[in-house]
Coordinates of C-alpha atoms in Angstrom, one line a residue:
M93 CA 64.6 -47.4 -35.0
Q94 CA 68.4 -47.7 -35.2
C95 CA 71.2 -47.4 -32.7
D96 CA 73.5 -44.5 -33.2
G97 CA 77.3 -44.4 -33.5
E98 CA 79.3 -47.0 -31.8
G99 CA 76.3 -49.0 -30.7
A100 CA 75.1 -49.5 -34.3
A101 CA 78.5 -50.4 -35.6
M102 CA 79.0 -52.9 -32.7
A103 CA 75.6 -54.4 -33.3
A104 CA 76.2 -54.9 -37.0
E105 CA 79.6 -56.4 -36.4
V106 CA 78.4 -58.9 -33.8
M107 CA 75.2 -59.9 -35.7
A108 CA 77.3 -60.5 -38.8
A109 CA 79.6 -62.9 -36.8
P110 CA 78.0 -63.7 -33.5
M111 CA 81.0 -64.7 -31.4
R112 CA 82.0 -67.5 -33.8
R113 CA 79.8 -70.0 -32.0
A114 CA 77.9 -72.8 -33.6
P115 CA 74.2 -72.0 -34.4
G116 CA 73.0 -74.2 -31.7
A117 CA 75.2 -73.0 -28.9
A118 CA 73.4 -71.4 -26.0
S119 CA 75.5 -69.2 -23.7
M120 CA 75.8 -68.8 -20.0
I121 CA 77.1 -65.4 -18.9
V122 CA 79.2 -65.3 -15.8
L123 CA 80.1 -62.0 -14.1
E124 CA 83.2 -62.5 -12.0
P125 CA 83.6 -59.7 -9.4
V126 CA 86.7 -57.6 -9.8
S127 CA 86.3 -54.5 -7.6
H128 CA 85.0 -56.6 -4.7
P129 CA 86.3 -60.2 -5.0
E130 CA 84.5 -61.2 -1.8
L131 CA 81.2 -61.1 -3.7
A132 CA 79.9 -64.3 -5.4
P133 CA 80.0 -64.6 -9.2
I134 CA 76.8 -63.9 -11.0
R135 CA 75.6 -66.6 -13.3
I136 CA 73.1 -65.7 -16.0
D137 CA 71.4 -68.3 -18.3
D138 CA 68.3 -66.3 -19.3
T139 CA 67.8 -64.1 -22.3
L140 CA 67.3 -61.0 -20.2
F141 CA 69.0 -60.0 -16.9
A142 CA 68.2 -56.9 -14.9
I143 CA 70.8 -54.8 -13.1
G144 CA 69.4 -52.5 -10.3
R145 CA 69.7 -51.9 -6.6
N146 CA 66.5 -53.8 -5.9
E147 CA 67.2 -56.7 -8.2
A148 CA 68.8 -60.0 -7.2
P149 CA 71.6 -60.4 -6.3
F150 CA 72.4 -56.7 -5.9
D151 CA 69.6 -56.3 -3.3
T152 CA 71.7 -58.5 -1.0
Y153 CA 74.8 -56.4 -1.3
P154 CA 76.0 -53.9 1.4
A155 CA 74.1 -50.6 1.2
E156 CA 77.1 -48.7 0.1
L157 CA 77.5 -50.9 -2.9
A158 CA 73.9 -51.4 -3.9
G159 CA 73.1 -47.8 -3.3
D160 CA 75.4 -46.8 -6.1
L161 CA 73.1 -48.4 -8.6
S162 CA 69.9 -46.9 -9.9
R163 CA 66.6 -48.8 -9.6
R164 CA 66.6 -49.5 -13.3
H165 CA 70.3 -49.3 -14.0
A166 CA 71.1 -51.6 -17.0
R167 CA 70.1 -54.8 -18.8
I168 CA 72.1 -57.6 -20.2
F169 CA 70.4 -59.6 -22.9
C170 CA 71.0 -62.2 -25.6
E171 CA 70.0 -61.9 -29.2
H172 CA 71.0 -63.7 -32.4
G173 CA 73.5 -65.7 -30.3
A174 CA 75.3 -62.6 -29.1
V175 CA 75.3 -60.9 -25.7
Y176 CA 74.7 -57.2 -25.2
L177 CA 74.6 -54.6 -22.5
A178 CA 72.4 -51.5 -22.4
D179 CA 72.4 -48.7 -19.9
L180 CA 68.9 -47.4 -18.9
G181 CA 69.8 -43.8 -18.2
S182 CA 71.4 -44.7 -14.8
K183 CA 72.6 -41.9 -12.6
N184 CA 76.1 -43.2 -12.0
G185 CA 76.6 -44.8 -15.4
T186 CA 77.7 -48.1 -17.0
T187 CA 81.0 -48.9 -18.7
V188 CA 82.6 -51.6 -20.8
N189 CA 86.4 -51.7 -20.8
G190 CA 86.3 -48.1 -19.4
A191 CA 84.1 -46.7 -22.2
A192 CA 80.8 -45.2 -21.1
V193 CA 77.6 -47.0 -22.3
R194 CA 75.2 -44.1 -22.8
Q195 CA 72.8 -44.1 -25.7
S196 CA 74.6 -47.0 -27.5
I197 CA 74.3 -50.7 -26.9
M198 CA 77.6 -52.6 -26.4
A199 CA 78.3 -56.2 -27.3
L200 CA 80.0 -58.3 -24.7
R201 CA 82.8 -60.8 -25.2
S202 CA 84.8 -63.0 -22.8
G203 CA 87.3 -61.0 -20.9
D204 CA 85.4 -57.6 -21.1
L205 CA 85.4 -55.5 -17.9
V206 CA 82.0 -54.1 -17.2
G207 CA 81.3 -51.5 -14.5
F208 CA 78.0 -50.6 -12.9
G209 CA 78.1 -47.2 -11.2
K210 CA 81.3 -46.2 -9.5
R211 CA 81.9 -49.1 -7.2
L212 CA 81.0 -52.4 -8.9
S213 CA 83.1 -54.0 -11.7
Y214 CA 83.0 -57.5 -13.2
R215 CA 84.9 -59.6 -15.7
V216 CA 82.7 -61.2 -18.3
E217 CA 83.0 -64.9 -19.1
L218 CA 80.8 -66.6 -21.7
E219 CA 80.4 -70.3 -21.3
R220 CA 78.5 -73.0 -23.2
A221 CA 75.2 -73.6 -21.4
A222 CA 73.7 -77.1 -20.9
Q223 CA 70.4 -77.7 -22.7
Q224 CA 67.5 -77.7 -20.2
P225 CA 64.6 -80.1 -20.9
A226 CA 61.2 -78.6 -21.4
R227 CA 57.8 -80.1 -21.6
A228 CA 55.8 -77.3 -23.1
R229 CA 56.4 -73.9 -24.7
L230 CA 54.2 -70.8 -25.1
A231 CA 52.6 -71.0 -28.5
S232 CA 50.9 -67.6 -28.4
L233 CA 49.5 -64.9 -26.1
T234 CA 46.1 -63.4 -26.7
L235 CA 45.2 -60.0 -25.1
Q236 CA 41.4 -59.8 -24.8
P237 CA 40.2 -56.2 -24.4
E238 CA 38.5 -55.3 -21.1
G239 CA 39.0 -51.6 -21.4
G240 CA 37.9 -48.9 -23.8
E241 CA 35.4 -49.3 -26.6
G242 CA 36.6 -50.4 -30.0
L243 CA 39.7 -52.2 -28.9
Q244 CA 40.7 -55.3 -30.8
P245 CA 42.2 -58.5 -29.4
I246 CA 45.9 -58.8 -29.9
V247 CA 47.5 -62.2 -30.7
V248 CA 51.3 -62.3 -30.1
S249 CA 53.2 -65.4 -31.3
Q250 CA 56.8 -64.1 -31.1
F251 CA 58.6 -62.3 -28.3
P252 CA 59.8 -59.9 -27.1
F253 CA 56.8 -57.6 -27.8
L254 CA 57.1 -53.9 -27.3
V255 CA 54.1 -51.8 -26.2
S256 CA 54.5 -48.4 -27.8
K257 CA 52.3 -45.5 -28.8
A258 CA 54.2 -45.3 -32.0
D259 CA 53.5 -48.9 -33.0
E260 CA 50.5 -49.6 -35.3
T261 CA 49.1 -52.0 -32.8
F262 CA 48.1 -49.0 -30.6
A263 CA 48.6 -46.0 -32.9
R264 CA 45.6 -47.2 -35.0
Y265 CA 43.3 -45.8 -32.3
R266 CA 44.7 -42.3 -32.5
D267 CA 41.8 -40.9 -34.6
A268 CA 39.2 -42.3 -32.2
S269 CA 41.0 -42.0 -28.9
A270 CA 44.0 -39.6 -29.3
T271 CA 44.1 -38.7 -25.6
Q272 CA 44.1 -42.4 -24.5
V273 CA 46.9 -43.2 -27.0
N274 CA 49.0 -40.4 -25.5
Y275 CA 48.8 -42.1 -22.1
L276 CA 51.1 -44.6 -23.6
S277 CA 54.9 -43.9 -23.9
R278 CA 57.0 -44.6 -27.0
R279 CA 58.7 -47.3 -24.9
H280 CA 56.0 -48.1 -22.5
A281 CA 56.5 -51.8 -21.6
H282 CA 57.6 -55.1 -23.1
L283 CA 56.5 -58.7 -22.9
F284 CA 59.3 -61.3 -23.0
L285 CA 60.0 -64.9 -22.1
K286 CA 62.3 -65.9 -19.2
G287 CA 62.9 -69.5 -18.3
G288 CA 59.9 -70.4 -20.5
A289 CA 57.5 -68.2 -18.6
L290 CA 56.0 -64.9 -19.8
Y291 CA 57.0 -61.7 -18.1
V292 CA 56.0 -58.0 -18.4
E293 CA 58.3 -55.1 -17.6
D294 CA 57.5 -51.5 -17.5
L295 CA 60.1 -49.4 -19.3
G296 CA 59.9 -46.3 -17.1
S297 CA 56.6 -45.1 -18.7
T298 CA 55.0 -42.0 -17.4
N299 CA 51.6 -43.4 -16.7
G300 CA 52.5 -46.9 -15.7
T301 CA 51.8 -50.6 -16.4
F302 CA 49.4 -52.5 -14.1
V303 CA 48.8 -56.2 -13.4
N304 CA 45.6 -56.9 -11.6
G305 CA 45.3 -53.3 -10.5
A306 CA 48.8 -53.1 -9.0
R307 CA 51.3 -50.8 -10.7
L308 CA 54.6 -52.3 -11.6
D309 CA 57.8 -50.9 -10.1
E310 CA 61.2 -51.5 -11.6
H311 CA 60.8 -55.3 -11.4
A312 CA 59.5 -57.5 -14.2
R313 CA 56.5 -59.6 -13.3
A314 CA 55.4 -63.1 -14.4
L315 CA 52.0 -63.2 -16.1
Q316 CA 49.5 -66.0 -15.5
D317 CA 46.5 -67.0 -17.6
G318 CA 43.6 -64.7 -16.6
D319 CA 45.7 -61.8 -15.3
V320 CA 44.4 -58.3 -16.2
L321 CA 47.0 -56.2 -17.9
A322 CA 46.6 -52.4 -18.3
F323 CA 48.9 -49.9 -20.0
G324 CA 48.8 -46.2 -19.1
G325 CA 45.4 -46.1 -17.3
R326 CA 41.9 -47.5 -17.7
H327 CA 41.6 -47.6 -21.5
F328 CA 44.1 -50.1 -22.8
V329 CA 43.1 -53.0 -20.5
Y330 CA 43.4 -56.6 -21.5
R331 CA 42.9 -60.1 -20.0
V332 CA 45.8 -62.4 -20.6
A333 CA 45.1 -65.8 -22.3
L334 CA 48.1 -68.1 -22.8
Q335 CA 48.2 -71.0 -25.3
W336 CA 50.7 -73.7 -24.6
E337 CA 51.9 -76.6 -26.8
P338 CA 54.0 -79.7 -26.1
L339 CA 57.6 -79.3 -26.9
E340 CA 59.9 -82.2 -27.9
V341 CA 63.4 -81.6 -26.7
D342 CA 65.8 -81.2 -29.6
P343 CA 69.5 -80.9 -28.6
T344 CA 70.3 -78.8 -31.6
V345 CA 67.9 -76.0 -30.6
T346 CA 69.3 -73.1 -28.6
R347 CA 67.6 -71.6 -25.5
I348 CA 68.3 -68.1 -26.9
G349 CA 65.7 -67.4 -29.5
V350 CA 62.0 -66.6 -30.0
V351 CA 58.9 -68.7 -30.1
T352 CA 57.7 -69.2 -33.7
A353 CA 54.5 -71.3 -33.2
A354 CA 51.4 -70.2 -35.0
A355 CA 48.8 -68.2 -33.2
P356 CA 45.3 -69.7 -32.6
L357 CA 42.6 -69.0 -35.1
A358 CA 40.7 -65.8 -34.4
D359 CA 38.4 -63.3 -36.1
A360 CA 40.9 -61.8 -38.6
D361 CA 38.7 -58.7 -39.1
R362 CA 38.8 -57.8 -35.5
T363 CA 42.1 -59.2 -34.2
T364 CA 45.6 -57.7 -34.4
F365 CA 48.1 -60.5 -35.2
V366 CA 51.7 -59.7 -34.2
G367 CA 53.7 -62.2 -36.2
A368 CA 57.1 -60.5 -36.1
A369 CA 58.9 -60.1 -32.9
D370 CA 60.4 -56.8 -31.7
S371 CA 64.0 -56.9 -30.9
F372 CA 65.7 -56.3 -27.6
L373 CA 68.2 -54.2 -29.6
E374 CA 65.3 -52.0 -30.6
I375 CA 63.7 -52.0 -27.2
F376 CA 66.8 -51.0 -25.2
C377 CA 68.4 -48.7 -27.9
I378 CA 67.7 -45.2 -26.5
D379 CA 66.3 -42.9 -29.1
P380 CA 68.0 -39.4 -28.7
G381 CA 65.3 -37.8 -30.8
P382 CA 61.7 -37.3 -29.7
G383 CA 61.0 -37.6 -26.0
Q384 CA 59.2 -40.6 -24.7
D385 CA 55.8 -38.8 -24.5
E386 CA 56.0 -36.2 -27.3
T387 CA 52.9 -35.3 -29.3
P388 CA 52.1 -37.3 -32.4
E389 CA 52.8 -34.2 -34.5
A390 CA 56.3 -33.8 -33.1
A391 CA 57.1 -37.5 -33.6
A392 CA 55.9 -37.4 -37.2
A393 CA 58.0 -34.3 -37.9
S394 CA 61.1 -36.0 -36.4
D395 CA 60.5 -39.2 -38.4
A396 CA 60.0 -37.1 -41.6
A397 CA 63.3 -35.2 -41.0
Q398 CA 65.2 -38.4 -40.5
E399 CA 63.8 -40.0 -43.7
S400 CA 64.6 -36.9 -45.7
A401 CA 68.3 -36.8 -44.6
P402 CA 70.8 -37.6 -47.3
A403 CA 73.0 -40.6 -47.0
G404 CA 76.0 -39.9 -44.8
A405 CA 74.5 -36.8 -43.1
G406 CA 75.8 -36.6 -39.5
G407 CA 73.4 -35.8 -36.7
K408 CA 71.5 -32.6 -36.3
F409 CA 74.0 -30.5 -38.2
G410 CA 73.8 -32.9 -41.1
L411 CA 70.0 -32.5 -41.2
M412 CA 70.4 -28.7 -41.0
A413 CA 72.9 -28.6 -43.8
A414 CA 70.7 -30.8 -46.0
G415 CA 67.8 -28.5 -45.3
L416 CA 69.8 -25.5 -46.4
Y417 CA 70.9 -27.2 -49.6
K418 CA 67.3 -28.1 -50.4
A419 CA 66.2 -24.6 -49.7
F420 CA 68.5 -23.3 -52.4
G421 CA 67.2 -25.9 -54.8
G422 CA 70.2 -28.1 -54.6
K423 CA 71.4 -26.7 -57.9
R424 CA 73.7 -23.6 -57.7
Q425 CA 76.9 -23.3 -55.7
I426 CA 76.6 -21.4 -52.5
E427 CA 79.3 -19.1 -51.3
A428 CA 81.1 -20.1 -48.1
R429 CA 80.3 -16.9 -46.3
Q430 CA 76.6 -17.2 -47.3
L431 CA 76.5 -20.8 -46.1
R432 CA 78.2 -19.9 -42.9
T433 CA 75.7 -17.1 -42.2
W434 CA 72.7 -19.4 -42.9
G435 CA 74.3 -22.1 -40.8
L436 CA 74.8 -19.8 -37.8
A437 CA 71.2 -18.5 -38.1
A438 CA 69.9 -22.1 -38.2
V439 CA 72.0 -23.0 -35.2
G440 CA 70.5 -20.0 -33.3
L441 CA 67.0 -21.0 -34.3
L442 CA 67.7 -24.6 -33.2
V443 CA 68.9 -23.4 -29.8
V444 CA 65.7 -21.3 -29.4
L445 CA 63.5 -24.2 -30.4
V446 CA 65.3 -26.6 -28.0
W447 CA 65.0 -24.0 -25.1
A448 CA 61.3 -23.6 -25.9
L449 CA 60.6 -27.4 -26.0
R450 CA 62.5 -27.8 -22.7
S451 CA 60.5 -25.0 -21.1
L452 CA 57.2 -26.5 -22.2
G453 CA 58.1 -29.9 -20.8
G454 CA 60.0 -28.5 -17.8
P455 CA 57.5 -29.1 -14.9
E456 CA 56.7 -32.6 -16.0
R457 CA 60.4 -33.6 -16.2
E458 CA 61.1 -31.9 -12.9
I459 CA 58.3 -33.7 -11.1
E460 CA 59.3 -37.1 -12.6
G461 CA 62.9 -36.5 -11.4
L462 CA 61.7 -35.6 -7.9
L463 CA 59.5 -38.6 -7.7
A464 CA 62.4 -40.8 -8.8
E465 CA 64.5 -39.3 -6.0
G466 CA 61.7 -39.9 -3.4
A467 CA 61.2 -36.1 -2.9
Y468 CA 57.4 -36.5 -2.9
A469 CA 56.5 -33.4 -0.9
Q470 CA 58.6 -31.2 -3.2
A471 CA 57.1 -33.0 -6.2
A472 CA 53.6 -32.3 -4.9
T473 CA 54.4 -28.6 -4.4
V474 CA 55.8 -28.3 -7.9
A475 CA 52.9 -30.1 -9.5
G476 CA 50.3 -28.0 -7.6
A477 CA 51.9 -24.7 -8.9
A478 CA 52.3 -26.1 -12.4
L479 CA 48.6 -27.2 -12.5
A480 CA 47.5 -23.7 -11.3
R481 CA 49.2 -22.3 -14.5
D482 CA 48.0 -25.1 -16.8
P483 CA 44.9 -26.7 -15.3
G484 CA 44.0 -28.7 -18.4
N485 CA 47.3 -30.6 -18.6
E486 CA 46.4 -34.3 -18.1
R487 CA 49.9 -35.5 -17.6
L488 CA 50.5 -32.9 -14.9
A489 CA 47.3 -34.0 -13.2
S490 CA 48.4 -37.6 -13.2
L491 CA 51.9 -36.8 -11.8
G492 CA 50.4 -34.4 -9.3
A493 CA 48.0 -37.1 -8.0
E494 CA 50.9 -39.6 -7.6
A495 CA 53.0 -37.0 -5.8
Q496 CA 50.2 -36.0 -3.4
L497 CA 49.4 -39.6 -2.5
K498 CA 53.0 -40.6 -2.0
A499 CA 53.7 -37.5 0.1
G500 CA 50.5 -37.5 2.2
L501 CA 49.2 -41.0 2.4
P502 CA 51.7 -42.5 4.9
A503 CA 50.8 -39.8 7.6
W504 CA 47.1 -40.4 6.8
M505 CA 47.4 -44.1 7.4
N506 CA 49.3 -43.6 10.6
A507 CA 46.6 -41.3 11.9
L508 CA 43.9 -43.7 10.9
K509 CA 45.7 -46.6 12.6
A510 CA 46.1 -44.6 15.8
G511 CA 42.4 -43.7 15.8
R512 CA 43.1 -40.0 15.2
Y513 CA 40.3 -39.5 12.7
R514 CA 40.2 -35.7 12.9
D515 CA 43.9 -35.7 12.1
A516 CA 43.3 -38.0 9.2
S517 CA 40.6 -35.7 7.8
A518 CA 42.9 -32.7 8.2
K519 CA 45.7 -34.4 6.3
V520 CA 43.3 -35.1 3.4
E521 CA 42.1 -31.5 3.4
A522 CA 45.8 -30.4 3.3
M523 CA 46.3 -32.6 0.2
R524 CA 43.2 -31.1 -1.3
R525 CA 44.3 -27.6 -0.8
Q526 CA 47.8 -28.2 -2.3
G527 CA 46.4 -30.2 -5.2
G528 CA 44.0 -27.4 -6.1
N529 CA 41.4 -28.5 -8.7
N530 CA 43.3 -31.6 -9.8
P531 CA 40.6 -33.8 -11.5
E532 CA 42.7 -36.9 -11.0
L533 CA 43.1 -36.3 -7.3
A534 CA 39.6 -35.3 -6.3
P535 CA 37.9 -38.7 -6.4
L536 CA 40.9 -40.3 -4.7
L537 CA 40.8 -37.8 -1.8
A538 CA 37.0 -38.3 -1.6
E539 CA 37.7 -42.1 -1.1
L540 CA 40.1 -41.4 1.7
D541 CA 37.5 -39.2 3.4
W542 CA 34.9 -42.0 3.0
I543 CA 37.2 -44.5 4.6
A544 CA 38.1 -42.2 7.5
G545 CA 34.4 -41.5 8.1
L546 CA 33.7 -45.2 8.1
K547 CA 36.4 -45.9 10.7
A548 CA 35.2 -43.0 12.9
F549 CA 31.6 -44.3 12.8
V550 CA 32.7 -47.8 13.7
A551 CA 34.8 -46.6 16.6
A552 CA 32.0 -44.4 17.9
R553 CA 29.5 -47.3 18.0
G554 CA 32.0 -49.6 19.9
G555 CA 33.1 -51.7 17.0
A556 CA 31.7 -53.0 13.7
Q557 CA 30.1 -56.1 15.4
A558 CA 28.5 -54.2 18.3
A559 CA 24.8 -54.7 18.5
V560 CA 22.5 -52.0 17.1
R561 CA 21.9 -49.6 19.9
D562 CA 18.8 -47.7 18.6
P563 CA 16.9 -47.0 15.4
A564 CA 19.2 -44.1 14.6
D565 CA 22.3 -46.4 14.8
G566 CA 20.5 -49.0 12.7
A567 CA 19.6 -46.3 10.1
T568 CA 23.2 -45.2 9.9
V569 CA 24.5 -48.7 9.4
E570 CA 22.0 -49.2 6.6
R571 CA 23.0 -45.9 5.0
V572 CA 26.7 -46.8 5.1
L573 CA 26.2 -50.2 3.6
K574 CA 23.9 -48.9 0.9
Q575 CA 26.4 -46.2 -0.1
W576 CA 29.1 -48.8 -0.4
E577 CA 26.9 -51.1 -2.6
E578 CA 25.8 -48.3 -4.9
Q579 CA 29.3 -46.9 -5.4
N580 CA 31.2 -50.1 -5.3
E581 CA 32.7 -49.6 -8.8
A582 CA 34.0 -46.2 -7.9
H583 CA 35.5 -47.5 -4.7
Q584 CA 37.3 -50.3 -6.7
R585 CA 38.7 -47.8 -9.2
A586 CA 40.0 -45.5 -6.5
F587 CA 41.5 -48.5 -4.7
A588 CA 43.3 -49.6 -7.8
T589 CA 44.8 -46.2 -8.4
I590 CA 45.8 -45.4 -4.8
S591 CA 47.3 -48.8 -4.1
A592 CA 49.3 -48.7 -7.3
H593 CA 51.0 -45.5 -6.1
V594 CA 51.2 -46.5 -2.4
P595 CA 51.0 -50.3 -2.0
A596 CA 50.7 -50.1 1.8
Y597 CA 47.2 -48.6 1.3
R598 CA 46.0 -52.1 0.7
D599 CA 46.1 -52.8 4.4
A600 CA 43.9 -49.8 5.3
Y601 CA 41.5 -50.7 2.5
A602 CA 41.3 -54.4 3.7
D603 CA 40.6 -53.2 7.2
A604 CA 37.7 -51.1 5.9
L605 CA 36.3 -54.0 4.0
S606 CA 36.5 -56.1 7.2
D607 CA 34.4 -53.5 9.0
L608 CA 31.9 -53.4 6.2
R609 CA 31.5 -57.2 6.3
K610 CA 31.0 -57.1 10.1
L611 CA 28.4 -54.3 9.8
S612 CA 26.5 -56.4 7.3
L613 CA 26.1 -59.1 10.0
V614 CA 24.3 -56.7 12.3
R615 CA 22.3 -55.1 9.5
G616 CA 18.6 -55.1 10.2
Q617 CA 18.9 -56.0 13.8
P618 CA 16.2 -54.5 16.0

């Protein structure tokens, strides 16, 4: 993938002559506040720095300043000795020297003025960074499959590494598991090194990235040996294995770069080796072509159209003109009036196609936007209506389940905590009615009903540790514990999904587990 327009030109220029520094020079980036001089300077000495209202140090700013930023606003990163800035589709925009950073990537130099949103601006200063001693470095990462059948281990020896449905690492499973591959986004997540440690960051994917069952928000998360990493659901699930090697400090080696150590020996017939690193330039360069979650057929058509475009063709009109020329055999001269007629017809067709594509993906995009704004109840209403029209849409079902849980679960938890178990059951029933026949939502609501029933039973018998009153009470205790044991895997799956969308649910679940442990102590009492 390539950056368009100004971003591509700027990238080529800087990569050709990266800020005239010596090859071994590592850079520290300092952002000196201009709009609000009372703020402290921001010092960056990592290869990737996140700008967002919930990221440090912006999360300590006054609400009127931090609130102007999006959660995933922009990223500053280093590559090939140069420093770049990429906007991540922020609401209030990013600028460099007054120019908007939209779908391009801008190189930064000392003295540049960068703006985040409408209220924060900084002067860029690039300084020589002192070399930091290190005792070990990450030689390779192995992702051992723990999810769907037929998955191969993945060995990554260079970073950053992009998780993408379009990459052969995952696209190879399309024939066997097309639906599961489509749970991945074209830019789903990436793995990168920061301060010598391995991190994973979700790139705003539709179906999420999970670490040990918890869904990532806008923050990157450090990975430890043995962590379970899942992309898009329950199919692409892997256990993390990190291989380290001693590192002798060499003062000529820059901190900005990639690990090039060899990966450990593995079964070459069943292991995917990723020997070439993806580029931050590729990861953060926004592709204005296919949407993030378009069908494989649409992506292939777009790629084919780009490959067939003649050199120098400009944008969509260039592709259209090239298609017209090819349609006439590319041989005889076409009259200007005829070409204009065909051009207008093609533009009209293009408008109709764009309108049709937007209409097809409209509900999903609307729901995603409402979720991003925190309008969960409205998102749930839109999702319920859309699913009634298109009940087999898996993406709508996933978004609908997320919206229903985020909208209804806080009130359910409050009712449960207050001991209003009938109210809790009524709230679950309301979510069920609004969600219709959402197959993603049904088992999650059944789990909430089960938890509420458990809490009601415990309260009615005077507590989980209360002595068994009579044979009927003892039989009910036995039945509850047996149900839990027999359906433990289903309970765990539901917990992972619900807590990923509403982390506060973990407290309610932990409280239920505590009751079950106490009931097990009185089990079998006369």
